[in-house]
Short mmCIF file of C-alpha atoms and ligand atoms in Angstrom, two decimals:
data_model
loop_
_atom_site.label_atom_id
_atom_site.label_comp_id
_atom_site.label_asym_id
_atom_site.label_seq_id
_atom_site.Cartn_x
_atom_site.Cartn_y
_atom_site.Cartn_z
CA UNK A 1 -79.14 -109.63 -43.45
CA UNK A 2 -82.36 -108.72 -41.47
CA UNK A 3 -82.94 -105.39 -41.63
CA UNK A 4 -83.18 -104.02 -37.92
CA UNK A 5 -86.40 -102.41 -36.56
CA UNK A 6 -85.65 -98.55 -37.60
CA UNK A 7 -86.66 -97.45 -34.15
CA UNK A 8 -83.28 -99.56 -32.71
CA UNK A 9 -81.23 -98.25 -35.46
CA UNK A 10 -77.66 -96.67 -33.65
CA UNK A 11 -74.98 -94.69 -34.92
CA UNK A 12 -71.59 -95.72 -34.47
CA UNK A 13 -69.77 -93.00 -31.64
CA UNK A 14 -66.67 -94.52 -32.63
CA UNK A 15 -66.50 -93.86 -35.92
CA UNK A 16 -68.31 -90.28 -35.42
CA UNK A 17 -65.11 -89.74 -33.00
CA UNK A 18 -62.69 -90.35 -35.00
CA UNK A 19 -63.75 -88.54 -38.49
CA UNK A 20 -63.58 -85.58 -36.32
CA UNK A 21 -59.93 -86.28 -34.60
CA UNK A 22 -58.89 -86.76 -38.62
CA UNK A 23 -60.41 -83.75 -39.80
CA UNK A 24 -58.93 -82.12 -36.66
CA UNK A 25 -55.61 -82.97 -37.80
CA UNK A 26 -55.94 -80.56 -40.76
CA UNK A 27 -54.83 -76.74 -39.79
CA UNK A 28 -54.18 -77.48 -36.23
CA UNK A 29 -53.49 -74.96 -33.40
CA UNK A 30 -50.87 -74.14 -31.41
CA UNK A 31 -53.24 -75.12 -28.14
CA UNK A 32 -54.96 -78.76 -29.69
CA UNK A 33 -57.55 -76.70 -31.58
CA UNK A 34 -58.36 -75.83 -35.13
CA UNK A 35 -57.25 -72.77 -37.21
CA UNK A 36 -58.90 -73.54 -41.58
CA UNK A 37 -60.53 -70.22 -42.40
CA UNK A 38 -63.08 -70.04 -44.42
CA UNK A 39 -61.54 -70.78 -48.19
CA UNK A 40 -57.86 -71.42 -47.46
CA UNK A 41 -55.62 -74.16 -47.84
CA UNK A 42 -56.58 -75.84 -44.47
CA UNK A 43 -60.04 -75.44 -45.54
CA UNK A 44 -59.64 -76.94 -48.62
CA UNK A 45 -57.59 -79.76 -47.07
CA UNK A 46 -60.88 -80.50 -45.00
CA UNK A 47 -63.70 -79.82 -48.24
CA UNK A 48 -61.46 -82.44 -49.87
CA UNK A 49 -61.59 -85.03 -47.49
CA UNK A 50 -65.26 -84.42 -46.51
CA UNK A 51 -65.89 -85.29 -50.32
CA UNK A 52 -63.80 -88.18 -50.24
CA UNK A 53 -66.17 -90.19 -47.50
CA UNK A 54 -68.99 -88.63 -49.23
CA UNK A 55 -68.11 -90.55 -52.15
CA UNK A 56 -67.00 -93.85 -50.13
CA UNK A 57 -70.56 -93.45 -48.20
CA UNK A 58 -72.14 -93.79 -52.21
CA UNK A 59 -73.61 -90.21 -51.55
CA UNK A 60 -73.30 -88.44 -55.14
CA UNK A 61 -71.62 -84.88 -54.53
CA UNK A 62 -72.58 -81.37 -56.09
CA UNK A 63 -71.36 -77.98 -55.19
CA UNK A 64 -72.87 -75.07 -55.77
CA UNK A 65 -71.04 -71.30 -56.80
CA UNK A 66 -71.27 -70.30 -53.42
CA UNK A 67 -69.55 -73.28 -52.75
CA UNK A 68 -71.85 -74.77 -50.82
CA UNK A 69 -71.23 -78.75 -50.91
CA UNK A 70 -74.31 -81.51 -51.28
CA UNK A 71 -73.80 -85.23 -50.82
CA UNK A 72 -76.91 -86.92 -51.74
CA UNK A 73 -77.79 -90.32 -50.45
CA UNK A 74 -81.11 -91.50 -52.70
CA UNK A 75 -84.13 -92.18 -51.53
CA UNK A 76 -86.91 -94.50 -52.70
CA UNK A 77 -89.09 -91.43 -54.00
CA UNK A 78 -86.41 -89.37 -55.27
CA UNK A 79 -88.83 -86.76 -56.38
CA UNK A 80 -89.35 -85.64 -52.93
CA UNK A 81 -87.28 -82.74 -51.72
CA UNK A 82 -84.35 -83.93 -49.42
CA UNK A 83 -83.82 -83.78 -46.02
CA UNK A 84 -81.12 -82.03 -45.41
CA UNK A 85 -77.93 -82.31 -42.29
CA UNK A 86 -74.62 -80.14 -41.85
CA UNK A 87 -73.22 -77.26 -40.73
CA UNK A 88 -69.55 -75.85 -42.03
CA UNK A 89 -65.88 -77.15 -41.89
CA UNK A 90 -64.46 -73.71 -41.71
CA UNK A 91 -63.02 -72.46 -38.33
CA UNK A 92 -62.42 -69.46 -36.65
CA UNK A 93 -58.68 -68.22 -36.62
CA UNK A 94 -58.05 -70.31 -32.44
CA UNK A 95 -60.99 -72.39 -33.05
CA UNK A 96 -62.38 -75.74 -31.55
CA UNK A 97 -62.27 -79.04 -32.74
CA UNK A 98 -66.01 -79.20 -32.62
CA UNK A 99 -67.98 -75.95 -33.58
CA UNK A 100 -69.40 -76.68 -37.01
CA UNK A 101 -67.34 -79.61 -37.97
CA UNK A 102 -69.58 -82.08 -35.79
CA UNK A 103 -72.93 -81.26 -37.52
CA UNK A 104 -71.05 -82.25 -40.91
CA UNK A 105 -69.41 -85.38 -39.68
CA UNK A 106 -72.37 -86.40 -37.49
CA UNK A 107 -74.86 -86.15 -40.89
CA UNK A 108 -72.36 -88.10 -42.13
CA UNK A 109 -72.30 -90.85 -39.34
CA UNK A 110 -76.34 -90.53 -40.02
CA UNK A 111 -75.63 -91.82 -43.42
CA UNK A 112 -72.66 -94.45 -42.40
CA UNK A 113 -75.15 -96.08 -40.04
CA UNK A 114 -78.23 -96.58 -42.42
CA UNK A 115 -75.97 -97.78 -45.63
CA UNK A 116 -74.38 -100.18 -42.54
CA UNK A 117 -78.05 -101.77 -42.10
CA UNK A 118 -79.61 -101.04 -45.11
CA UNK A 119 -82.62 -98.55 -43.89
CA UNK A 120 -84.01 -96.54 -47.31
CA UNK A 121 -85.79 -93.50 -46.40
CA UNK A 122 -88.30 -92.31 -48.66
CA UNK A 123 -86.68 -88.51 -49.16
CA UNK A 124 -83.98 -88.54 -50.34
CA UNK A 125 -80.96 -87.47 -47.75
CA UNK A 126 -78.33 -84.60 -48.21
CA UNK A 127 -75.23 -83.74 -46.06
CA UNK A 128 -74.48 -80.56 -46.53
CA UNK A 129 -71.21 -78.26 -45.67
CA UNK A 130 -72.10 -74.37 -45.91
CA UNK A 131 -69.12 -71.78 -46.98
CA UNK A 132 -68.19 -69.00 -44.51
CA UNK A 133 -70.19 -69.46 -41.80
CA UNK A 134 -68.04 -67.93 -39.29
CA UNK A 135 -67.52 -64.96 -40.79
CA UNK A 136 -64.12 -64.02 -39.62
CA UNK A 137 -62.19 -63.89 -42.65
CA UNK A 138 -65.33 -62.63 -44.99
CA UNK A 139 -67.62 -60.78 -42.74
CA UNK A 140 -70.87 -60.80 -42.16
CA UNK A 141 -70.96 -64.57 -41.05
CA UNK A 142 -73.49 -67.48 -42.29
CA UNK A 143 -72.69 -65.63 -45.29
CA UNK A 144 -73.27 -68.63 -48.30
CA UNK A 145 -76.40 -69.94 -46.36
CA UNK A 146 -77.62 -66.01 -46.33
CA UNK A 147 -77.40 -66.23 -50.00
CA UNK A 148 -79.10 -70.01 -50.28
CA UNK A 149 -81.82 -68.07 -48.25
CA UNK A 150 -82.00 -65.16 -50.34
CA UNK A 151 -80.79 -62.96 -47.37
CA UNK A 152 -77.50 -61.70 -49.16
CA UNK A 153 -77.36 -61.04 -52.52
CA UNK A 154 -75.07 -63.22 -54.47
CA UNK A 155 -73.17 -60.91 -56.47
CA UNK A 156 -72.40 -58.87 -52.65
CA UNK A 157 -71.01 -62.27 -50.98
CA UNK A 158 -69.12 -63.24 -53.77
CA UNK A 159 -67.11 -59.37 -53.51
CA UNK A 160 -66.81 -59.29 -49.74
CA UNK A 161 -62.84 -59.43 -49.30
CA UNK A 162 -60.57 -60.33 -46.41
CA UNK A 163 -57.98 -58.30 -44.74
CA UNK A 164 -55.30 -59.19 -47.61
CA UNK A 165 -57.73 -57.80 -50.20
CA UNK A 166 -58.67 -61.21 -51.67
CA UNK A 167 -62.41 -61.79 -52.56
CA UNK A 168 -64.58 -64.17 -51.78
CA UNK A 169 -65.41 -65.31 -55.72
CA UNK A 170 -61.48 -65.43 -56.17
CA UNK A 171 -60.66 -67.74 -52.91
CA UNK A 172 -63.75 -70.30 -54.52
CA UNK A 173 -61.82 -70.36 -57.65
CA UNK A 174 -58.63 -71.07 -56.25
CA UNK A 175 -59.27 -73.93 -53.95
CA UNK A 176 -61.47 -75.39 -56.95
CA UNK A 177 -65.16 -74.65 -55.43
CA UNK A 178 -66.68 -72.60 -57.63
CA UNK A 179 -69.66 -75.17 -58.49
CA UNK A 180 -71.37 -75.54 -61.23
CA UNK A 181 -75.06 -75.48 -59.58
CA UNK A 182 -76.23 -71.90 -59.22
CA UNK A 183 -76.64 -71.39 -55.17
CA UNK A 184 -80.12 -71.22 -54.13
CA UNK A 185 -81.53 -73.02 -57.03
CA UNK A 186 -81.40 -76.24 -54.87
CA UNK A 187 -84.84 -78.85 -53.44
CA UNK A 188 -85.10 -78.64 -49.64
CA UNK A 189 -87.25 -80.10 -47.64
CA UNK A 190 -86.48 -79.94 -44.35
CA UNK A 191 -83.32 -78.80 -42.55
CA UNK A 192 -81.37 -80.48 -39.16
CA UNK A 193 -78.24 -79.04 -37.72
CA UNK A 194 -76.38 -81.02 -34.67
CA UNK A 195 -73.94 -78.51 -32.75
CA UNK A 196 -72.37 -78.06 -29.67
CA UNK A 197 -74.29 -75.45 -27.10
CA UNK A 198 -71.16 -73.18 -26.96
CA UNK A 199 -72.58 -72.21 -23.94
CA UNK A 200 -73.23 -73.71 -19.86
CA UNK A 201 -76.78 -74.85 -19.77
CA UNK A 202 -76.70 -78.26 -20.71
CA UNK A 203 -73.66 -78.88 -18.90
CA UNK A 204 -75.05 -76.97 -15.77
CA UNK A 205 -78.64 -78.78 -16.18
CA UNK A 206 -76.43 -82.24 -16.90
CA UNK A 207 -78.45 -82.29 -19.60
CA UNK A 208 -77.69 -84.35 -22.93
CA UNK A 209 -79.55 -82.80 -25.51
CA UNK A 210 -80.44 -79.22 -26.43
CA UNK A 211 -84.42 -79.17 -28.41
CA UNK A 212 -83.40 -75.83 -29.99
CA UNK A 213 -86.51 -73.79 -30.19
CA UNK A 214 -85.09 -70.58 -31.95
CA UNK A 215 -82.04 -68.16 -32.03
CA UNK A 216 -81.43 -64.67 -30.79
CA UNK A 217 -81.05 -61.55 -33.24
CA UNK A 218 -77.61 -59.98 -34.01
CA UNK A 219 -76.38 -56.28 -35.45
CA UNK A 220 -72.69 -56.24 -36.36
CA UNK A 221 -71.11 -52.93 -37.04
CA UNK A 222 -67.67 -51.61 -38.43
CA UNK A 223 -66.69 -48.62 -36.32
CA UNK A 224 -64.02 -45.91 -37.67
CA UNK A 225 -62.10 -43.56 -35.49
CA UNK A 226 -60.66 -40.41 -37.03
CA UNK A 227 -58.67 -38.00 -34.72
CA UNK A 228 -55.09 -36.48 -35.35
CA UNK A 229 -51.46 -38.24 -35.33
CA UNK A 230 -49.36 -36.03 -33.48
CA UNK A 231 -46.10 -36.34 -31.00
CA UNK A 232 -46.85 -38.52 -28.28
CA UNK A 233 -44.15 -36.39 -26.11
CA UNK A 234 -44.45 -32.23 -26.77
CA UNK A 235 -48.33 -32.62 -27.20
CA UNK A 236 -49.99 -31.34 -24.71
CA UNK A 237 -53.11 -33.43 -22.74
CA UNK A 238 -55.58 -31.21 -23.60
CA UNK A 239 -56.43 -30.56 -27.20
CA UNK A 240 -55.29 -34.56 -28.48
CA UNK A 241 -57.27 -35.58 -30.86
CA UNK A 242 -56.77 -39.27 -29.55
CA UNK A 243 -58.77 -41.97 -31.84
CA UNK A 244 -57.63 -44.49 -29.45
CA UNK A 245 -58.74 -43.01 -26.08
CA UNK A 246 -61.81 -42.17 -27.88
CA UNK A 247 -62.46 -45.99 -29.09
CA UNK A 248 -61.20 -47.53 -25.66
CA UNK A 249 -64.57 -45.37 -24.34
CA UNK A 250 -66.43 -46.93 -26.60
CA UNK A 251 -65.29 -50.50 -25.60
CA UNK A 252 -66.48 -50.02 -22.45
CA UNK A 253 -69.83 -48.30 -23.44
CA UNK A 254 -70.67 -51.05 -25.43
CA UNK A 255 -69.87 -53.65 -22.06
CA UNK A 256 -71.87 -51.12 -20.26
CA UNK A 257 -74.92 -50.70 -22.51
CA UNK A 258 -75.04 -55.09 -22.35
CA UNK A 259 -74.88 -55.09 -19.05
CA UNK A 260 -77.79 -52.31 -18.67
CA UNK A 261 -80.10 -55.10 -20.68
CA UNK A 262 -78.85 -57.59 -18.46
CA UNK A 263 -79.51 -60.84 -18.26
CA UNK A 264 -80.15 -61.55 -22.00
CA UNK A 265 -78.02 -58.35 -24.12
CA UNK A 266 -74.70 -59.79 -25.13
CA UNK A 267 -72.13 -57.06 -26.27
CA UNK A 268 -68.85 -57.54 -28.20
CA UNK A 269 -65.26 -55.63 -29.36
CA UNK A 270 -63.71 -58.54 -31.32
CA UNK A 271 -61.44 -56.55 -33.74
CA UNK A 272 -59.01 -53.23 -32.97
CA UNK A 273 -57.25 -51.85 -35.47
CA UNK A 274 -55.26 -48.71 -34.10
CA UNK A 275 -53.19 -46.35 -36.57
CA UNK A 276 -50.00 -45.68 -37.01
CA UNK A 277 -49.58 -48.05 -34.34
CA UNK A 278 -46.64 -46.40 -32.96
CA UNK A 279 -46.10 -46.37 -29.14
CA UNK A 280 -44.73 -42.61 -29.63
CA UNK A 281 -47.48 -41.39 -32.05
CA UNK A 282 -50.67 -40.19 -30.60
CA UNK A 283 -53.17 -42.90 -32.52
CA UNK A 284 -55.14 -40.85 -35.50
CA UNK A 285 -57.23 -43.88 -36.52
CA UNK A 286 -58.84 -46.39 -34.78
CA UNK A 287 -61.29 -49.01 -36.23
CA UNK A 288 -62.64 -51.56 -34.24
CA UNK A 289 -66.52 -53.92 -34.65
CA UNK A 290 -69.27 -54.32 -32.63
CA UNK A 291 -71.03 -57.04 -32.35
CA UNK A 292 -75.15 -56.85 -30.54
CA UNK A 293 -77.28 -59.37 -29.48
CA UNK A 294 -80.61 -60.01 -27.71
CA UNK A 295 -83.69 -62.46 -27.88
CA UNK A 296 -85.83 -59.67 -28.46
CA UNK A 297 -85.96 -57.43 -32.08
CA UNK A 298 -87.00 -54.34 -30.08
CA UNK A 299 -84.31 -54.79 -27.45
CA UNK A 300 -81.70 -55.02 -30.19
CA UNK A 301 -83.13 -51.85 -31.36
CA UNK A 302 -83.01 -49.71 -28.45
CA UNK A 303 -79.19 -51.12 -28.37
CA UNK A 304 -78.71 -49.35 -31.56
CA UNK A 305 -79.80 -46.41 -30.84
CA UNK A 306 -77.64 -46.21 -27.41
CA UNK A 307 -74.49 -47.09 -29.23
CA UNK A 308 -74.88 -44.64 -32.33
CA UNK A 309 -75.65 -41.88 -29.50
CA UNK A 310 -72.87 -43.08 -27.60
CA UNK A 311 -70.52 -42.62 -30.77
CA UNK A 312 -71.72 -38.76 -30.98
CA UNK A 313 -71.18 -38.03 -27.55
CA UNK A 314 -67.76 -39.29 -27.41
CA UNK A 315 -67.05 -37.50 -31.26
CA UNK A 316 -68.25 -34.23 -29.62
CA UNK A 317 -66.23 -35.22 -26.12
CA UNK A 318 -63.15 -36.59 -28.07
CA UNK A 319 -63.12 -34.27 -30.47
CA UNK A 320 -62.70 -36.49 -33.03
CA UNK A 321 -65.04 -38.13 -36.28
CA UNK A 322 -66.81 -41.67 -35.67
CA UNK A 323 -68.38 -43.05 -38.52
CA UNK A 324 -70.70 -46.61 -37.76
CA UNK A 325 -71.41 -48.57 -40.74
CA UNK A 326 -74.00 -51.65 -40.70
CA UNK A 327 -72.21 -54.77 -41.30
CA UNK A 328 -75.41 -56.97 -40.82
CA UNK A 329 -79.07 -57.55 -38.65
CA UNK A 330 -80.55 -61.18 -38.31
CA UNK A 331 -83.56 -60.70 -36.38
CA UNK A 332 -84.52 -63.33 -33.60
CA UNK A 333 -86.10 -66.50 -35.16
CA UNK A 334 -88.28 -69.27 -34.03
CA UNK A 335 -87.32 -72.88 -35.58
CA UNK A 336 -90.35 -74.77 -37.52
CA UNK A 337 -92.65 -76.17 -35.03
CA UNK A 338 -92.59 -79.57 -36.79
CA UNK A 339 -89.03 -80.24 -36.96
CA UNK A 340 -88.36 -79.04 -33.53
CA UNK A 341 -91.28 -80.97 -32.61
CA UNK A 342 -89.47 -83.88 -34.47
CA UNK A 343 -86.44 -83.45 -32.31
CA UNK A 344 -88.13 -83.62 -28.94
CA UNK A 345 -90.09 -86.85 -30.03
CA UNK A 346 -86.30 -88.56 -30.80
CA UNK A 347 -84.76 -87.47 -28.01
CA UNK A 348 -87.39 -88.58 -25.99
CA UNK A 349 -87.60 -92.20 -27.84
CA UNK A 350 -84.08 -92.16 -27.01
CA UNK A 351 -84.57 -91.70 -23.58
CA UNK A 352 -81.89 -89.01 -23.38
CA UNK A 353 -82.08 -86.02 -20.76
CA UNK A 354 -82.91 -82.96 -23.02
CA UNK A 355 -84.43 -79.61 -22.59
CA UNK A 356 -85.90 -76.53 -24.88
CA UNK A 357 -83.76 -73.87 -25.67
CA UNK A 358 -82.89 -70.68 -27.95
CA UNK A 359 -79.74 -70.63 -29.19
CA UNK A 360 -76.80 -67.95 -28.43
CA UNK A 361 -74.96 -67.88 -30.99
CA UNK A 362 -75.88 -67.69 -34.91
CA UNK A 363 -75.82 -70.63 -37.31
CA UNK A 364 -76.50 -71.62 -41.05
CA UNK A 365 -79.71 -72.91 -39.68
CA UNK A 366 -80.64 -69.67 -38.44
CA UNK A 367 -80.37 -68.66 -42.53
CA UNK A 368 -82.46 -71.19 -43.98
CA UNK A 369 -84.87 -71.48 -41.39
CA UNK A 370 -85.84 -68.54 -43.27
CA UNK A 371 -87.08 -70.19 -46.16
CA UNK A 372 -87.42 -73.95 -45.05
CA UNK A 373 -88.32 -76.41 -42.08
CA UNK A 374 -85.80 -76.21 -39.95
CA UNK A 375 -84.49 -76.74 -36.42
CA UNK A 376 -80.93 -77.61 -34.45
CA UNK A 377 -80.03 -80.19 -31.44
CA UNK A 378 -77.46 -79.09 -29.50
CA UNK A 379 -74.99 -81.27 -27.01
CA UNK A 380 -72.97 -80.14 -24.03
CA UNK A 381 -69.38 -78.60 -24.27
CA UNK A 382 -67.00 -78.05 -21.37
CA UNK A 383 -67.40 -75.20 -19.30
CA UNK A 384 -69.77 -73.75 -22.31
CA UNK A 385 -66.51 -73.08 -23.77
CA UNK A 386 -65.99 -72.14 -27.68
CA UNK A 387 -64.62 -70.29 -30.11
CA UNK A 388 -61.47 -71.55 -28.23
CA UNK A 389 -58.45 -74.01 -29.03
CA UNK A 390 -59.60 -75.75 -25.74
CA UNK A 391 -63.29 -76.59 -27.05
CA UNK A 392 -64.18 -79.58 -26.19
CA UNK A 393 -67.02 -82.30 -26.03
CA UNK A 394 -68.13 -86.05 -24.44
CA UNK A 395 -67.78 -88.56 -26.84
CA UNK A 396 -71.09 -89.99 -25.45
CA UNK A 397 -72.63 -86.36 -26.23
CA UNK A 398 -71.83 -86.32 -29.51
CA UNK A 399 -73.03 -89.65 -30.37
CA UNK A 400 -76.70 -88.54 -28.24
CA UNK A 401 -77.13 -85.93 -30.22
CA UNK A 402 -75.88 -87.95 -33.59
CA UNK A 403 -78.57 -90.62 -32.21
CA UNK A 404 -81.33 -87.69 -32.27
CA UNK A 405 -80.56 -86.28 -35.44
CA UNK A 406 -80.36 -90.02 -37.55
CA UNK A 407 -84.25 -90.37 -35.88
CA UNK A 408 -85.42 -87.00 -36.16
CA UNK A 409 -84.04 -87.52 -40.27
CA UNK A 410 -85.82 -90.73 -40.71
CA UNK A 411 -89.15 -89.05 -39.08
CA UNK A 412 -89.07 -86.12 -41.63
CA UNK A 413 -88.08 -88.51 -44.65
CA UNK A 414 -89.76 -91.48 -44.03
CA UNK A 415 -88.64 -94.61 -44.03
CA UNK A 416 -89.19 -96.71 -47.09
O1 HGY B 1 -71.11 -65.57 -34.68
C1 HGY B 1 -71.71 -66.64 -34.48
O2 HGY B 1 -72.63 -66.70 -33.69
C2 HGY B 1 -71.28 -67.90 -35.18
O3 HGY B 1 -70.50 -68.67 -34.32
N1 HGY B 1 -70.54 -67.63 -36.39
MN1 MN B 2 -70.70 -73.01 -35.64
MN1 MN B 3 -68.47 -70.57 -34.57
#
């Protein structure tokens, strides 16, 4: 068969489309989205399956004791260190269909559509699937890429434990992905992650493809409230030592503090945990997270200092204890020049409509840009809608952005 010109190579949207409706159909939600938490059965379900293609794509698989997943497609100078493409399978609890699980499939697709025509690449290839990276079952997120980066410290990830009490090391071992290959001891030459935006600009610019340029910084905090349980009916108003009222203030502070670092500061109370959690018990405990973000370091900064001063103001108001402990702080990054570079130049050859752009929300790429050559392409979702059952994305999108990544791969590698 003549081999095609590699510049006219395609991937197959079809295909692409329907790996992800399969993989979909493991952990569904109640709304049409996806629910596999890092490390459970669902999650396991979809690491298994992942594997299975791997295998039937003639990619040779290795997973690491983070359990981190490699599926390595040769290359003609297999000395070189690989290229790699993926993101993570896990979910968060009322995820999407989409968020993570297209970068995997569509590195996959990359590798479908050059074993279809027969293109070697120099480098060799890698898909890769990263443990944890949402972080809502083990927190802090991006948690196994932190420690292929050498941002979190192995022996820390593999203790961090989920609401039930079971550990990270002890969830690897019982869904069988505790590797063999220590994490972080592992050739990398470059670094491409496809996502969706999660987020309106593309779809507002009717834009295609996203030339991600860099990422914002983050803080994530665990909050505690201490006051006093007492009767909800023969206590009078003032004197309550009300953990509740005293968190619901700090809710709002931290919407208010965002919106004072408007347009960029992003400000977050995902999690409330109120105790006894009795509707005739004034609440003695209440522990909720915060989570910070902002382009700029020194903006995130002055964001921590206004929330730990708000949390003594309202201790000394509520008269109650607040303790803030630091869950986690990825500064802002910029993506390597080269790859992004790379990226533009595809998109371009492509002819697809595509602007520059820092991404919103955190991603294994942010990790290892840390430490290797790395940059993302993102591709509209609907309404800029994630981290919702009703995520969704253009089949045409998600092939664009498939298109850009199987080009800007065979620029980095080199074809053979
Ligand atoms: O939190 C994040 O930005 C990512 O979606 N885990
Ligand atoms: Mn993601
Ligand atoms: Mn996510």
């Amino acid at each position: 068969m003549p081999k095609p010109n590699p510049s006219r190579i395609r991937v197959n949207g079809g295909r692409l489309w329907d790996s992800i409706m399969r993989i979909a159909q493991i952990g569904p939600g109640a709304e049409g989205g996806s629910s596999r938490l890092a490390l459970s059965d669902e999650d396991k379900q979809a690491r298994d399956l992942f594997v299975a293609w791997c295998r039937e794509a003639d990619c040779r698989v290795t997973v690491d004791d983070m359990g981190n997943i490699f599926a390595r497609r040769e290359g003609c100078a297999p000395q070189l260190p690989p290229v790699l493409a993926g993101s993570h399978l896990d979910t968060q609890p009322h995820g999407g269909k989409f968020d993570g699980i297209y970068g995997v499939l569509a590195a996959l697709e990359v590798v479908r559509a050059l074993n279809d025509c027969g293109q070697e690449t120099q480098a060799p290839l890698e898909i890769v699937v990263w443990t944890n990276e949402e972080g809502c079952r083990f927190a802090p997120a991006m948690l196994a890429s932190g420690v292929f980066a050498g941002l979190f410290d192995k022996q820390f990830a593999w203790s961090r434990v989920d609401a039930d009490g079971r550990s990270v090391r002890d969830e690897l071992q019982r869904i069988d992905y505790f590797g063999d290959q220590s994490c972080g001891a592992h050739p990398i030459g470059a670094l491409f992650e496809a996502h969706i935006e999660q987020g309106p600009i593309l779809e507002r610019d009717r834009d295609t493809i996203g030339v991600v340029t860099g990422a914002q910084g983050l803080r994530w905090y665990d909050i505690q409230v201490r006051g006093r349980d007492s009767h909800a009916g023969s206590t009078p108003m003032p004197g309550r030592r009300d953990a509740l009222a005293a968190a619901a203030q700090l809710v709002l502070a931290v919407q208010d503090m965002a919106r004072r670092h408007a347009p960029d500061a992003v400000g977050t109370v995902g999690e409330l945990t109120v105790s006894p959690n009795s509707r005739n018990t004034i609440p003695g405990g209440a522990d909720f997270t915060v989570d910070l973000r902002h382009p700029d370091d020194d903006t995130l900064a002055a964001l921590d200092a206004a929330l730990r001063k708000q949390c003594a103001e309202v201790a000394a108001r509520c008269e109650v204890q607040v303790e803030v402990a630091d869950i986690w702080h990825n500064p802002p990054l910029r993506f390597n020049p080269s790859c992004v570079d790379a990226v533009r130049a595809a998109a371009a050859h492509l002819q697809y409509r595509h602007q520059d752009m820092v991404s919103g929300a955190g991603h294994d790429a942010c990790q290892v840009a840390r430490i290797a050559p790395t940059a993302m392409i993102f591709v509209p979702c609907a309404g800029g809608v994630s981290h919702n059952e009703h995520e969704s994305a253009e089949a045409d999108d998600l092939e664009a952005g498939c298109n850009v990544l199987l080009h800007a791969m065979l620029e980095t590698a080199g074809r053979a």
